Coordinates of N, CA, C and O in Angstrom, one line a residue:
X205 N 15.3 9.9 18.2 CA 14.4 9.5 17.1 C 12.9 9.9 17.5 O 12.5 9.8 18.6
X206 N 12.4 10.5 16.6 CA 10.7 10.9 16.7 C 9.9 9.2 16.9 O 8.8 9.0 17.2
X207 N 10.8 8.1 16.5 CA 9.6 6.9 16.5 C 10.7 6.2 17.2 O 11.9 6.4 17.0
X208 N 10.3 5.3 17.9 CA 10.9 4.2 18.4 C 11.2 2.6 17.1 O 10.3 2.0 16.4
X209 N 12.1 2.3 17.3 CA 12.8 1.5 15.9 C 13.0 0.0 17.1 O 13.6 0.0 18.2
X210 N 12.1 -1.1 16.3 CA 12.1 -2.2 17.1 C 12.5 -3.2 16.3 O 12.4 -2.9 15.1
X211 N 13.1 -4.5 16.7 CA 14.0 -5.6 15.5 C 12.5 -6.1 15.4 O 11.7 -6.0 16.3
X212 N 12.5 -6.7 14.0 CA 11.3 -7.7 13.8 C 11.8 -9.2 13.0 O 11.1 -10.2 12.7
X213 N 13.2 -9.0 12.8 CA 14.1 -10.5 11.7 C 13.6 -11.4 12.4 O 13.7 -11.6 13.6
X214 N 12.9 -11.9 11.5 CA 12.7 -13.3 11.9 C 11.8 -13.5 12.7 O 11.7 -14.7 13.0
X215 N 11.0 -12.6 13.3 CA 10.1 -12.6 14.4 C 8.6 -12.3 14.0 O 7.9 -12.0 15.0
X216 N 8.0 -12.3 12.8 CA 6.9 -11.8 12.1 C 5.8 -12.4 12.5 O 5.4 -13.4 12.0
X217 N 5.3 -11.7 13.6 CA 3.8 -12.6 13.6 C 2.8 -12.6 12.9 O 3.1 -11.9 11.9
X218 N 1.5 -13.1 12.9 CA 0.6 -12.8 12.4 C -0.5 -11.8 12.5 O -1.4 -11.4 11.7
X219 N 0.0 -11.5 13.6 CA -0.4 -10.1 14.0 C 0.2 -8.9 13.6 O -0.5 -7.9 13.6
X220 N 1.3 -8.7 13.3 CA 2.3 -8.0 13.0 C 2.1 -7.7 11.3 O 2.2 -6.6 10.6
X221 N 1.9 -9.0 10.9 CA 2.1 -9.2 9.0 C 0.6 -8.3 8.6 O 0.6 -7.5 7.7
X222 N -0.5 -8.5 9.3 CA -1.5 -7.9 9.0 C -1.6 -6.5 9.4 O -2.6 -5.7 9.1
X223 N -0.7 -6.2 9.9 CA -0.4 -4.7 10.4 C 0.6 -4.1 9.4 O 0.3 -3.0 8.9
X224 N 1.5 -4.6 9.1 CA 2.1 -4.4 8.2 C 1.6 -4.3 6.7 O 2.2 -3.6 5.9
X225 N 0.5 -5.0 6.2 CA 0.0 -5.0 5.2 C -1.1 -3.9 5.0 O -1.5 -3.7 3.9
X226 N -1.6 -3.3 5.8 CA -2.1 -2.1 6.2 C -1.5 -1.3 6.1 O -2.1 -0.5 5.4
X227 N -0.1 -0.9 6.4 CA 0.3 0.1 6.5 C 0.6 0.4 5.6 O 0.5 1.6 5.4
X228 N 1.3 -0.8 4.3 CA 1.7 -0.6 2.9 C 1.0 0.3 2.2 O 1.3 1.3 1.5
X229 N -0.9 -0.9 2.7 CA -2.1 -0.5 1.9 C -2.2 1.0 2.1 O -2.4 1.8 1.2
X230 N -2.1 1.2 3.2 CA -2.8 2.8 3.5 C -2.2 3.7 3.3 O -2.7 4.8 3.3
X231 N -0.6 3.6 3.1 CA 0.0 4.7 2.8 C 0.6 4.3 0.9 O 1.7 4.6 0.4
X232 N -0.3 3.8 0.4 CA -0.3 3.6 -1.1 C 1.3 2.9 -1.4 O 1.5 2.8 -2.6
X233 N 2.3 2.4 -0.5 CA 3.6 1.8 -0.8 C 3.4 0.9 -1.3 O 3.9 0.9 -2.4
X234 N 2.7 -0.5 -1.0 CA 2.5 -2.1 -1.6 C 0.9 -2.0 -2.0 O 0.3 -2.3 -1.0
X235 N 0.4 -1.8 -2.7 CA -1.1 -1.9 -2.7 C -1.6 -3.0 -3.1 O -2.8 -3.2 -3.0
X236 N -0.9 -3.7 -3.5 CA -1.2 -5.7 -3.7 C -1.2 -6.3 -2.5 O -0.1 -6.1 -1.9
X237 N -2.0 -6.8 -2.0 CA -2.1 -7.4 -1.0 C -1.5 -9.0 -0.5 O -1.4 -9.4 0.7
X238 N -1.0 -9.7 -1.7 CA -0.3 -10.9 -1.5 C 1.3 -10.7 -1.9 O 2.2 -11.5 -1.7
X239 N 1.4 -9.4 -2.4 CA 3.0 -9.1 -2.6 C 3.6 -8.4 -1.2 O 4.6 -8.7 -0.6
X240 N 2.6 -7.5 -0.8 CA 2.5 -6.8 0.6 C 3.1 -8.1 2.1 O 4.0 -8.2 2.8
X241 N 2.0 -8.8 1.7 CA 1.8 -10.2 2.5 C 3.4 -10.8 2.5 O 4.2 -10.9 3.4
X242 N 3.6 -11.2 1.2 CA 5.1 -11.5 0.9 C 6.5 -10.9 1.4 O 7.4 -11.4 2.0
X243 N 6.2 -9.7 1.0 CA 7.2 -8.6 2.1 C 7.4 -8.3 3.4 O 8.3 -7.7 4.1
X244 N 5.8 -8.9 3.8 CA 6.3 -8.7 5.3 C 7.5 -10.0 6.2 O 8.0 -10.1 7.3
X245 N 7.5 -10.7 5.3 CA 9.0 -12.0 6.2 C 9.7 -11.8 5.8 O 10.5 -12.7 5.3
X246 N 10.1 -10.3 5.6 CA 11.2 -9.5 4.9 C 11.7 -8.4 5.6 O 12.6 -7.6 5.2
X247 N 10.8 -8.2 6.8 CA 10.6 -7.0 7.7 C 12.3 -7.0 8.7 O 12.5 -7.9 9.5
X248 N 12.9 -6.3 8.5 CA 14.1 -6.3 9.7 C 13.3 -5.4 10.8 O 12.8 -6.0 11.8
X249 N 13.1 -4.2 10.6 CA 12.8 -3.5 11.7 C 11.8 -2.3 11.4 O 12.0 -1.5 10.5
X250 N 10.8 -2.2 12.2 CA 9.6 -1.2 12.2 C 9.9 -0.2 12.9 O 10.8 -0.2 13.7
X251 N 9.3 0.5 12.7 CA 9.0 2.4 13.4 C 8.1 2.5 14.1 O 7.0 2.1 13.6
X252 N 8.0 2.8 15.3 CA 6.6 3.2 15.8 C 6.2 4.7 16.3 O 6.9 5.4 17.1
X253 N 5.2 5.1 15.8 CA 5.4 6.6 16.8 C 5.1 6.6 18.2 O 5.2 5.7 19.1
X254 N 4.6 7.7 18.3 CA 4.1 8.0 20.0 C 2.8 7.1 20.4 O 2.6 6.5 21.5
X255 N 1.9 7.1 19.3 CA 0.4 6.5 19.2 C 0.9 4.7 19.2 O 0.1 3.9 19.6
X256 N 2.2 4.2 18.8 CA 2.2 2.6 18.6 C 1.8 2.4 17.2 O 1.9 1.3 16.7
X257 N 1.4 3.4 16.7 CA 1.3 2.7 15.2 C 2.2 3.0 14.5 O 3.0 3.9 14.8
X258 N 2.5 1.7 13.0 CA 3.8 1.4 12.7 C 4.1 2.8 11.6 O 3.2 3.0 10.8
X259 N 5.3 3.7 11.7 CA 5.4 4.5 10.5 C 6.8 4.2 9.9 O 7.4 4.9 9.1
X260 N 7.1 3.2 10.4 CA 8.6 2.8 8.9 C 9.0 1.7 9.2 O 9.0 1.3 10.4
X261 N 9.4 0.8 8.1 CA 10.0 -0.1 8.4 C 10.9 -0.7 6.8 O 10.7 -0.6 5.6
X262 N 11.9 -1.5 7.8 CA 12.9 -1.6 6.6 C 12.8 -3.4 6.6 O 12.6 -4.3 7.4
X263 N 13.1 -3.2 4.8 CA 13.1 -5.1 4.9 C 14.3 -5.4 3.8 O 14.9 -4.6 3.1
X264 N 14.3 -6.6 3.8 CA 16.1 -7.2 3.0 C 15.4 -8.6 2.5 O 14.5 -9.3 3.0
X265 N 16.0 -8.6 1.7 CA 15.8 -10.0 1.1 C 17.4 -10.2 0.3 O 18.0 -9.2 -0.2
X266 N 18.2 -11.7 0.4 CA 19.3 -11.7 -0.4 C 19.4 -11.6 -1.9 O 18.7 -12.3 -2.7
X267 N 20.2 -10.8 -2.2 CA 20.4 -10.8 -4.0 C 21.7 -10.7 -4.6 O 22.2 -9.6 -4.4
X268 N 22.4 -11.4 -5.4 CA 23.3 -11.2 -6.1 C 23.2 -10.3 -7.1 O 22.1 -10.4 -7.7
X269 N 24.4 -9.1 -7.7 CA 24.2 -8.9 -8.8 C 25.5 -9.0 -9.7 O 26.6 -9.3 -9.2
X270 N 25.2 -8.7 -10.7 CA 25.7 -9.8 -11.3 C 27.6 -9.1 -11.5 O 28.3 -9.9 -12.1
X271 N 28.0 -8.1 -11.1 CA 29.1 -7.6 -11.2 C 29.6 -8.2 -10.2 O 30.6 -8.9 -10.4
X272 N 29.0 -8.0 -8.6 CA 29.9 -8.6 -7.4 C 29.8 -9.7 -7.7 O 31.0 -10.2 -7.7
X273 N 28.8 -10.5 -8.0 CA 28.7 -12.4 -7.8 C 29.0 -12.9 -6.4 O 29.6 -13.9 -6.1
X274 N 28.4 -11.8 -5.6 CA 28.6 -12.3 -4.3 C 27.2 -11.7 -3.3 O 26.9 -10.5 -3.4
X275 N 26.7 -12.5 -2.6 CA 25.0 -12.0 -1.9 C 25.4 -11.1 -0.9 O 26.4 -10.9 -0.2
X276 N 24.2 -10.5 -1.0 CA 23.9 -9.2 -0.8 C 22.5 -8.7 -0.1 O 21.7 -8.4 -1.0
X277 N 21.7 -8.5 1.4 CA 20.7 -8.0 1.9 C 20.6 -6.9 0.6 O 21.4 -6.0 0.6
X278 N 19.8 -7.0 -0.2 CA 19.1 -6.0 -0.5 C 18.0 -5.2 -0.2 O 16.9 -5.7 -0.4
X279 N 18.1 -3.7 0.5 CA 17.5 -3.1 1.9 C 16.8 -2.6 1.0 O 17.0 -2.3 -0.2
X280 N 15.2 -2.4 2.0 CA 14.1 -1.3 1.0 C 13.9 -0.7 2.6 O 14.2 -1.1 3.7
X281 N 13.1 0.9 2.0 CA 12.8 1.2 3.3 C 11.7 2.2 2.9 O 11.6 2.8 1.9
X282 N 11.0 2.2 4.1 CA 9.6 3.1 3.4 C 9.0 4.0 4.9 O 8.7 3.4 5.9
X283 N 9.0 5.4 4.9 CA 8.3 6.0 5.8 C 7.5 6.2 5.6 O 7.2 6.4 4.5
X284 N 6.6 6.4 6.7 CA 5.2 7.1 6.4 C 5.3 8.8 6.5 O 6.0 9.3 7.4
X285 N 4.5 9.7 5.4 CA 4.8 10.8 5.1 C 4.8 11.6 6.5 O 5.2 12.8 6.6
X286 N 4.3 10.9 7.7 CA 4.3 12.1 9.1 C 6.2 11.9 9.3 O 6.7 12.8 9.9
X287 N 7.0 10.9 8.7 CA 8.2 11.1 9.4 C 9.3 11.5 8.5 O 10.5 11.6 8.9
X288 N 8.9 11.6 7.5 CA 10.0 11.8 6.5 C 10.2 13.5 6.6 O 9.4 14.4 6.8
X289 N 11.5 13.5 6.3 CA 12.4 14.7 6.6 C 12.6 15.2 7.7 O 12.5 16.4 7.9
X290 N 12.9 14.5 8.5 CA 13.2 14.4 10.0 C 14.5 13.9 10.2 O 14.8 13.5 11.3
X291 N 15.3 13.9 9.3 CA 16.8 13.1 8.9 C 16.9 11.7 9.9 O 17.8 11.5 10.7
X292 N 15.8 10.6 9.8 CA 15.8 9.6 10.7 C 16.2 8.5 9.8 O 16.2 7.3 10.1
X293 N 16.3 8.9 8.9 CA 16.8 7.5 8.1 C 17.8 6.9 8.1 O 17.8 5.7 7.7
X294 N 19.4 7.8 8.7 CA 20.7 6.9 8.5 C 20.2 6.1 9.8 O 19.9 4.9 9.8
X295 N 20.0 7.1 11.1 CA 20.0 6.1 12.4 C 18.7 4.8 12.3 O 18.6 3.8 13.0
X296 N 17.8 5.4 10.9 CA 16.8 3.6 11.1 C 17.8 2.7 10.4 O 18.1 1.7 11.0
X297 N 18.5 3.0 8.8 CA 19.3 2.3 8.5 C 20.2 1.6 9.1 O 20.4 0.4 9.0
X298 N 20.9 2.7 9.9 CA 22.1 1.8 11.0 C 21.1 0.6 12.0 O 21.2 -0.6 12.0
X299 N 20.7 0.9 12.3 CA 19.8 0.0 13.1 C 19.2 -1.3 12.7 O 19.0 -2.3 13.4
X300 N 18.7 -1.1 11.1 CA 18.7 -2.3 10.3 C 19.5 -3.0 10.0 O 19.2 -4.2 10.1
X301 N 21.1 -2.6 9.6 CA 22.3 -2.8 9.6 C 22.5 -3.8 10.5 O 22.6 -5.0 10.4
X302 N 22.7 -2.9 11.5 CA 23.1 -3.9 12.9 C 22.7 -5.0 13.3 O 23.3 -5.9 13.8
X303 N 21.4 -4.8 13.1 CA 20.6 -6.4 12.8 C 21.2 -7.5 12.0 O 21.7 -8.4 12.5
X304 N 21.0 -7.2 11.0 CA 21.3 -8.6 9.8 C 22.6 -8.7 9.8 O 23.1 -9.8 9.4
X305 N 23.7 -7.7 10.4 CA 25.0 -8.0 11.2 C 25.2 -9.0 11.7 O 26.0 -9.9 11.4
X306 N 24.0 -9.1 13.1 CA 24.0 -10.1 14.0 C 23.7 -11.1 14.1 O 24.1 -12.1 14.8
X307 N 22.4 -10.6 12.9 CA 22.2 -12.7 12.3 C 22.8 -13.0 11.6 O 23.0 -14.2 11.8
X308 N 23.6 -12.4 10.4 CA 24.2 -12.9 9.9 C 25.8 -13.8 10.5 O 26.3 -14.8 10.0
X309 N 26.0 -13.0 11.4 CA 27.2 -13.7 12.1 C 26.9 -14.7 13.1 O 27.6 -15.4 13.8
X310 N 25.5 -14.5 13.0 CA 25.4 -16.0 14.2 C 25.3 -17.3 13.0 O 26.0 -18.3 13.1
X311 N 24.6 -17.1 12.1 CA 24.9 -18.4 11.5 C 26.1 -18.9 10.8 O 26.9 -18.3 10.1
X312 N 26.0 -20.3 11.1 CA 27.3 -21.4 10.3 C 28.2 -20.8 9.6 O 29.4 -20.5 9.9
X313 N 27.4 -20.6 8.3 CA 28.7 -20.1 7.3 C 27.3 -18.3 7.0 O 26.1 -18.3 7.2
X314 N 28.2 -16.9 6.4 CA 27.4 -16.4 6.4 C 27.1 -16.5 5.2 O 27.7 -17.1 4.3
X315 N 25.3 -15.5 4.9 CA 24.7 -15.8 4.0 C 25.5 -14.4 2.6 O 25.9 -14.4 1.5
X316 N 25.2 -13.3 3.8 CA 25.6 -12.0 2.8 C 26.9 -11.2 3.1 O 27.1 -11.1 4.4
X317 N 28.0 -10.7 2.3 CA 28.8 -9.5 3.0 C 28.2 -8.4 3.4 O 29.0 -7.6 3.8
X318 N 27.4 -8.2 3.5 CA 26.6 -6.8 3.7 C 25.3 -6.4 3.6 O 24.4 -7.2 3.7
X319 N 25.2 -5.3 3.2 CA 23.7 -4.7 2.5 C 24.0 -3.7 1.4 O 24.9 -2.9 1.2
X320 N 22.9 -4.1 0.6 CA 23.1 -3.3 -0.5 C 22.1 -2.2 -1.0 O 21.1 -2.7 -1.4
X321 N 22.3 -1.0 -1.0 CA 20.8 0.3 -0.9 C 20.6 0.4 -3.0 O 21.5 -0.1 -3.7
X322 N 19.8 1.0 -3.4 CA 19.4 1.2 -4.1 C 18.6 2.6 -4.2 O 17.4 2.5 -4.7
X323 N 18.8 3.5 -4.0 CA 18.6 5.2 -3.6 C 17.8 5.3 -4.8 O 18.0 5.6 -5.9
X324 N 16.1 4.8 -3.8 CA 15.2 5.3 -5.3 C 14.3 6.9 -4.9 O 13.3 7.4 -5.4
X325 N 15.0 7.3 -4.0 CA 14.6 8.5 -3.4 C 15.6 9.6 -3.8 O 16.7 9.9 -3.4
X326 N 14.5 10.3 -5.1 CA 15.2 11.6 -6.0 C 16.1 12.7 -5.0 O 17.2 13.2 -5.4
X327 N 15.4 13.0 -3.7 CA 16.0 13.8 -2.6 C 17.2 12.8 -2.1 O 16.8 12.0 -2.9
X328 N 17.8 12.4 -1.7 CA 18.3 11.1 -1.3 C 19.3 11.0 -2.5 O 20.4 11.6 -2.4
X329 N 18.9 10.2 -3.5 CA 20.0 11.1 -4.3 C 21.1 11.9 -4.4 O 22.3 11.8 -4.4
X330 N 20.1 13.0 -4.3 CA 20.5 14.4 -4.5 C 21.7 14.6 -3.1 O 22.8 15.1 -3.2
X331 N 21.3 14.3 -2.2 CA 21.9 14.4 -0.8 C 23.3 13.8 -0.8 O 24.3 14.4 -0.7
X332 N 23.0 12.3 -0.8 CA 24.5 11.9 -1.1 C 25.1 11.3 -2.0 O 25.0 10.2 -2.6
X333 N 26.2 12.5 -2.3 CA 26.7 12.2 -3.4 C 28.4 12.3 -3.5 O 29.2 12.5 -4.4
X334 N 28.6 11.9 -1.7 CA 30.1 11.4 -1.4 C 29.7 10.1 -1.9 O 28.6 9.5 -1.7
X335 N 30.6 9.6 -2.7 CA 31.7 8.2 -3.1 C 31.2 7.5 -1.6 O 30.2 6.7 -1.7
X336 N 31.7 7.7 -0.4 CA 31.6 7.4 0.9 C 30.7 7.9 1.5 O 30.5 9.1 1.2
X337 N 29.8 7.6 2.4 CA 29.0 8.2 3.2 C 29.1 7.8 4.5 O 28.2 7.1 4.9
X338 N 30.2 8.3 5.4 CA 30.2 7.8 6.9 C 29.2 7.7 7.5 O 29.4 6.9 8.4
X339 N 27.9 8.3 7.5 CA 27.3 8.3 8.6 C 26.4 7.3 8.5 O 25.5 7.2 9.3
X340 N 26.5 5.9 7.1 CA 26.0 5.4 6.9 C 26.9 4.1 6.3 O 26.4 3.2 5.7
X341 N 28.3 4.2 6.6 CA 29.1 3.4 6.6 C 28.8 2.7 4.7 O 29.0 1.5 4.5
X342 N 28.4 3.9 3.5 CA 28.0 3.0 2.3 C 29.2 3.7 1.3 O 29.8 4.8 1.4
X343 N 29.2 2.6 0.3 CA 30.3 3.2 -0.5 C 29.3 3.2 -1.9 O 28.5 2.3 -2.3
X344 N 29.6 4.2 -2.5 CA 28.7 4.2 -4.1 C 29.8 2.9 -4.8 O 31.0 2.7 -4.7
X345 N 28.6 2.3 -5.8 CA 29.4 1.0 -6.4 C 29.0 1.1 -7.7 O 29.6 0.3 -8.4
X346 N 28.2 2.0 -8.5 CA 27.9 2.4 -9.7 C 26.0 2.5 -9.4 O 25.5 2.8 -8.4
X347 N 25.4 2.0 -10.6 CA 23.9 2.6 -10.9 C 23.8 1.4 -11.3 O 24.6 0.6 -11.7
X348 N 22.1 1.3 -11.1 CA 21.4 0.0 -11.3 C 20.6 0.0 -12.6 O 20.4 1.1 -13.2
X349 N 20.2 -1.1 -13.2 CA 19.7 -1.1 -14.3 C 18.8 0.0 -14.7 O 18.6 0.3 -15.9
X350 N 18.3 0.4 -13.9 CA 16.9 1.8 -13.1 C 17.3 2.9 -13.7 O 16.8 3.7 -14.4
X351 N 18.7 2.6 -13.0 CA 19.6 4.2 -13.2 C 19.9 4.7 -12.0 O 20.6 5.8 -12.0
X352 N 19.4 4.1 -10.8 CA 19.5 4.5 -9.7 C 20.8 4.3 -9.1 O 21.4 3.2 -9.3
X353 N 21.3 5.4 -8.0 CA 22.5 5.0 -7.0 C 22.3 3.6 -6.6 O 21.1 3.3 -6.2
X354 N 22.9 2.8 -6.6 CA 23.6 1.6 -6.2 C 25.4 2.2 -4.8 O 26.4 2.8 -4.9
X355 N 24.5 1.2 -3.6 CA 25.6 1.4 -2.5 C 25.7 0.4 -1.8 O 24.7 -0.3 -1.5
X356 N 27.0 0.3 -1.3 CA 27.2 -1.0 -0.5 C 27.1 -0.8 1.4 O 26.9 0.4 1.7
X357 N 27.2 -1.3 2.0 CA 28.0 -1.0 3.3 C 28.0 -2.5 3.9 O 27.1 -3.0 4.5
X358 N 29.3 -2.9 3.6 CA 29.6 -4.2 3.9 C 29.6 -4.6 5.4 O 30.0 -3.5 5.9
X359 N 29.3 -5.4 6.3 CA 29.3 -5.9 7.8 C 31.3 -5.9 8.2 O 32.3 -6.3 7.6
X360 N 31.3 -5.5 9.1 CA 32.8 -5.4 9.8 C 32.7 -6.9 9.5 O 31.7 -7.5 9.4
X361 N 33.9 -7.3 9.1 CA 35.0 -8.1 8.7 C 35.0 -8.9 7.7 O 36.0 -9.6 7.5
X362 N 34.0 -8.9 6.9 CA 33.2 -9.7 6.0 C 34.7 -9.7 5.1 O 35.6 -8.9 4.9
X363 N 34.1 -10.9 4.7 CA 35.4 -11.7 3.7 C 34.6 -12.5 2.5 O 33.7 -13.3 2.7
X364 N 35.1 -12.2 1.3 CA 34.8 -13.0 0.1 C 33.9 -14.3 0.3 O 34.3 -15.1 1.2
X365 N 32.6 -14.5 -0.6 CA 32.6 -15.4 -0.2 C 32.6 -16.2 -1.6 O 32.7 -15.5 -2.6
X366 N 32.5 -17.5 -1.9 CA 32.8 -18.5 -3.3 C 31.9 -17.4 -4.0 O 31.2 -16.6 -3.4
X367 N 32.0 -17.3 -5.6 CA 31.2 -16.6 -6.1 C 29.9 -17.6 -6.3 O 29.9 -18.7 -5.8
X368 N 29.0 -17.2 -6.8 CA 27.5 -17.2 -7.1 C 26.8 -16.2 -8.4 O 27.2 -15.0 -8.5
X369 N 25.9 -16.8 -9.2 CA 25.4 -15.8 -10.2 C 24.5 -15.6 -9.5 O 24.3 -16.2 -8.4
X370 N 23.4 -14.1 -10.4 CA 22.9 -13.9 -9.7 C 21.6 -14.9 -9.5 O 20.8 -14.8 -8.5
X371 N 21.4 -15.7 -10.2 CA 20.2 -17.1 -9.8 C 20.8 -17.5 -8.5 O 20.2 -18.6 -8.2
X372 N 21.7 -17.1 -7.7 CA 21.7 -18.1 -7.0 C 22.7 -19.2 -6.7 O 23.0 -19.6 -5.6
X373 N 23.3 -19.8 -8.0 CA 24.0 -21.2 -8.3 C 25.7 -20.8 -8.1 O 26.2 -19.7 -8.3
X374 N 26.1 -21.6 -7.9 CA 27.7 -21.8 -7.8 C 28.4 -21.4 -9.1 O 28.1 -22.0 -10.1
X375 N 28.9 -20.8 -9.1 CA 29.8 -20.2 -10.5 C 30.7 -21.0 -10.5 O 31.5 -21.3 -9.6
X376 N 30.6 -21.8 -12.2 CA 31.8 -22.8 -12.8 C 31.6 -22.2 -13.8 O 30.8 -21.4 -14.2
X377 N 32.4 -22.6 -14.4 CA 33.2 -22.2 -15.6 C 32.0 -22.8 -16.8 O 32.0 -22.2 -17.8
X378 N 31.2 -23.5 -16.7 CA 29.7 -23.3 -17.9 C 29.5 -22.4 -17.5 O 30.2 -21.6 -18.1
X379 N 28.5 -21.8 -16.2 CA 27.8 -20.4 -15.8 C 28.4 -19.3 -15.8 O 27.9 -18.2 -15.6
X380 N 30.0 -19.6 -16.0 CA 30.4 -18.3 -15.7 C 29.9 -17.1 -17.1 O 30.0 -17.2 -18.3
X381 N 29.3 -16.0 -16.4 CA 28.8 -14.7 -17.4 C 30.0 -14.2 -18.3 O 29.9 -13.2 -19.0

């Protein structure tokens, strides 16, 4: 990798969040500064280059939609224009992956089967357009309200879990869509 890729789950300092809200700001990605702020306890894992300053990082927040009815890390990921097209993004992905893998299987009951990408990158797109994508362990699941590729790549062994709409709530037979 041209940047070194460090876990940040759950680990967001305040040092870190202000660094991150910088980076949003300055490379025009979040330019709101309390949505910025918001996203950063959302951070799985950062990029750093050679210099230590941050040039990517990926963040998840859980979401149902409403076809699976089952949660879902929904991954965003943003490079800074020095690293893009460097094909570093399956191995930052996998590495994000692996993360919320591992938390996710440390806790009780888990929260998500997987992660779910949303390919708002017209190149990116364009690139993968296997059904499957091994090097990224994602399966295409259809298109998003957007129009955008919608992809899964579920965690090794993950199993059903009760359904859920997407608010959130337990699916009974009132809520059921």
């Amino acid at each position: 990798m041209v940047f070194k890729v460090i876990p940040v789950w759950k680990q967001v300092t305040p040092e870190l969040k202000a660094e991150l809200v910088d980076f949003w700001k300055n490379n025009k990605a979040i330019g709101d500064p309390a949505r910025a702020a918001a996203r950063t306890e959302q951070a799985i894992c950062i990029g750093r280059d050679a210099d230590g300053a941050i040039c990517a990082v990926g963040t998840a927040l859980i979401r149902v939609l409403p076809r699976l009815l089952q949660p879902m890390y929904y991954y965003r990921l943003f490079f800074a224009k020095s690293v893009r097209g460097q094909k570093q993004m399956p191995a930052f992905f996998n590495r994000c992956r692996e993360v919320l893998q591992t938390y996710n299987a440390s806790l009780p009951t888990p929260e998500s089967l997987g992660v779910l990408i949303e390919l708002e990158s017209g190149f990116l797109s364009t690139f993968y357009k296997q059904a499957h994508v091994a090097e990224m362990n994602s399966t295409f699941i259809g298109y998003s309200p957007r129009g955008l590729q919608l992809r899964v790549s579920y965690f090794d062994g993950a199993t059903l879990l009760p359904p859920v709409t997407p608010a959130g709530l337990p699916l009974t037979r009132v809520n059921r869509p």
